[in-house]
Short mmCIF file of C-alpha atoms in Angstrom, two decimals:
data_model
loop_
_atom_site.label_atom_id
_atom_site.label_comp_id
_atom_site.label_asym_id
_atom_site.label_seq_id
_atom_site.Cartn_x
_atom_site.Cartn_y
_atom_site.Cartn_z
CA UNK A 1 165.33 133.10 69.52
CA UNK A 2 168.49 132.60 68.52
CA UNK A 3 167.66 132.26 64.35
CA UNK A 4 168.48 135.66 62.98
CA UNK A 5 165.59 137.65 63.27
CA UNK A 6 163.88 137.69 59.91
CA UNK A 7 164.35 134.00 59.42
CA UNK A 8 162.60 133.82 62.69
CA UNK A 9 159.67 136.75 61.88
CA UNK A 10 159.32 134.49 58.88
CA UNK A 11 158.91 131.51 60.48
CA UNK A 12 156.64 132.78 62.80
CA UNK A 13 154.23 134.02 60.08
CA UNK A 14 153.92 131.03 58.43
CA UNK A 15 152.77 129.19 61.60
CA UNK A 16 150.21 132.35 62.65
CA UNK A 17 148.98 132.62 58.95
CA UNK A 18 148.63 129.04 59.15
CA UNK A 19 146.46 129.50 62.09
CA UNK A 20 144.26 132.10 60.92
CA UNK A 21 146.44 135.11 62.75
CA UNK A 22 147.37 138.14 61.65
CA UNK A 23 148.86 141.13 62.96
CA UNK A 24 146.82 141.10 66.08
CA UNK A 25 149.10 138.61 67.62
CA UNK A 26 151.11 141.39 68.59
CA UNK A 27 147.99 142.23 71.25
CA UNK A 28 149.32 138.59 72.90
CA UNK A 29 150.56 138.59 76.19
CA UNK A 30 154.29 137.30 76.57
CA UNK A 31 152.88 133.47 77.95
CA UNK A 32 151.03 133.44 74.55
CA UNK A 33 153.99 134.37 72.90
CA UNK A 34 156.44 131.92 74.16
CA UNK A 35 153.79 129.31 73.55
CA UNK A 36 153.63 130.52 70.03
CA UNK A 37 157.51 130.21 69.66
CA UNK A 38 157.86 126.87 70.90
CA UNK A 39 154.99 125.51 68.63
CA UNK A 40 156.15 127.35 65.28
CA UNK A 41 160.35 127.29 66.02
CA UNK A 42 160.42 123.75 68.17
CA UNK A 43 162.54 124.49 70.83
CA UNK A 44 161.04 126.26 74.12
CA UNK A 45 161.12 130.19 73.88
CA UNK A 46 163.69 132.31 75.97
CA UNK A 47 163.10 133.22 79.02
CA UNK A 48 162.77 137.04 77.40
CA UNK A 49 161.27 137.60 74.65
CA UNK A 50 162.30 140.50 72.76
CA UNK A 51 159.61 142.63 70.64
CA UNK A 52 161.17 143.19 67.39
CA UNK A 53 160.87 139.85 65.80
CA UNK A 54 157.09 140.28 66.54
CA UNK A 55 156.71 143.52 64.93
CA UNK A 56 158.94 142.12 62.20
CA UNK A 57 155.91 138.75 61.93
CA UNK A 58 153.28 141.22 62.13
CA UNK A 59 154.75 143.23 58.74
CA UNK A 60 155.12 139.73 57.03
CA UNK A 61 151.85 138.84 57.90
CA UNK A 62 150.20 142.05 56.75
CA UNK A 63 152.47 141.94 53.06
CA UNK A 64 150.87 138.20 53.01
CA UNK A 65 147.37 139.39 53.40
CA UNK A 66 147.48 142.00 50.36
CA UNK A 67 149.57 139.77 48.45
CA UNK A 68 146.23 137.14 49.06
CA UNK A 69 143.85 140.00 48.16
CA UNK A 70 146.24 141.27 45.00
CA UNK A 71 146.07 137.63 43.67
CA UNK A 72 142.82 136.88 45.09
CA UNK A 73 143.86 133.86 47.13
CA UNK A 74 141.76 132.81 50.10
CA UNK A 75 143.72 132.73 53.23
CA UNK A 76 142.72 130.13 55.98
CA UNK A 77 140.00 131.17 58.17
CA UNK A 78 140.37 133.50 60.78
CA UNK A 79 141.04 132.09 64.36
CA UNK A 80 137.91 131.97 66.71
CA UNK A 81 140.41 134.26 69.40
CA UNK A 82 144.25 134.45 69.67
CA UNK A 83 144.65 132.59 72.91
CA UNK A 84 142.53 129.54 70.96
CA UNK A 85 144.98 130.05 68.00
CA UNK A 86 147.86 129.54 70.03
CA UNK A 87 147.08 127.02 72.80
CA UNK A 88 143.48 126.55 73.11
CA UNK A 89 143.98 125.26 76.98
CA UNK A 90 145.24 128.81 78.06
CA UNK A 91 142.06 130.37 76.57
CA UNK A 92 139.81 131.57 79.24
CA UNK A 93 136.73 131.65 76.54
CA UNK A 94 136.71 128.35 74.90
CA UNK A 95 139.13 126.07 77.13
CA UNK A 96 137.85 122.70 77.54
CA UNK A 97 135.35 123.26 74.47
CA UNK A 98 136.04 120.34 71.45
#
């Protein structure tokens, strides 16, 4: 990702939150990642991803969910699984499913 890496963590949390993600994203395996990346930035991921900017998203996602509870805003609903929440035809579970 070659955004500095806050812009990018922040960038990335709008798409997951957006999606009904939260922290557990970091639980993704790296395909799900890069899929992730070249859905929320628009340009295909690096070959290697690195970690930080993840743990960075996950700590902007987790400050967005008690900012939602302190102001008592209803986030989107939470994603069926993570795989579905990032590419739906790479979910084992619920591929092919409308």
């Amino acid at each position: 990702m070659d955004e500095q890496p806050m812009t990018a963590a922040k960038t990335l949390a709008r798409w997951c939150y957006g999606r009904g993600v939260d922290e557990r994203i970091l639980g993704c395996g790296e395909q799900l990642l890069k899929a992730a990346v070249d859905q929320a930035l628009g340009r295909p991921a690096p070959a290697h991803l690195e970690h930080a900017p993840w743990q960075q998203t996950a700590t902007v996602l987790r400050q967005r969910r008690d900012r939602d509870r302190d102001h008592q805003i209803t986030p989107p609903p939470p994603a069926p699984c993570l795989p579905c929440a990032v590419a739906v035809d790479q979910c084992p579970t619920h591929a092919g499913r409308p």
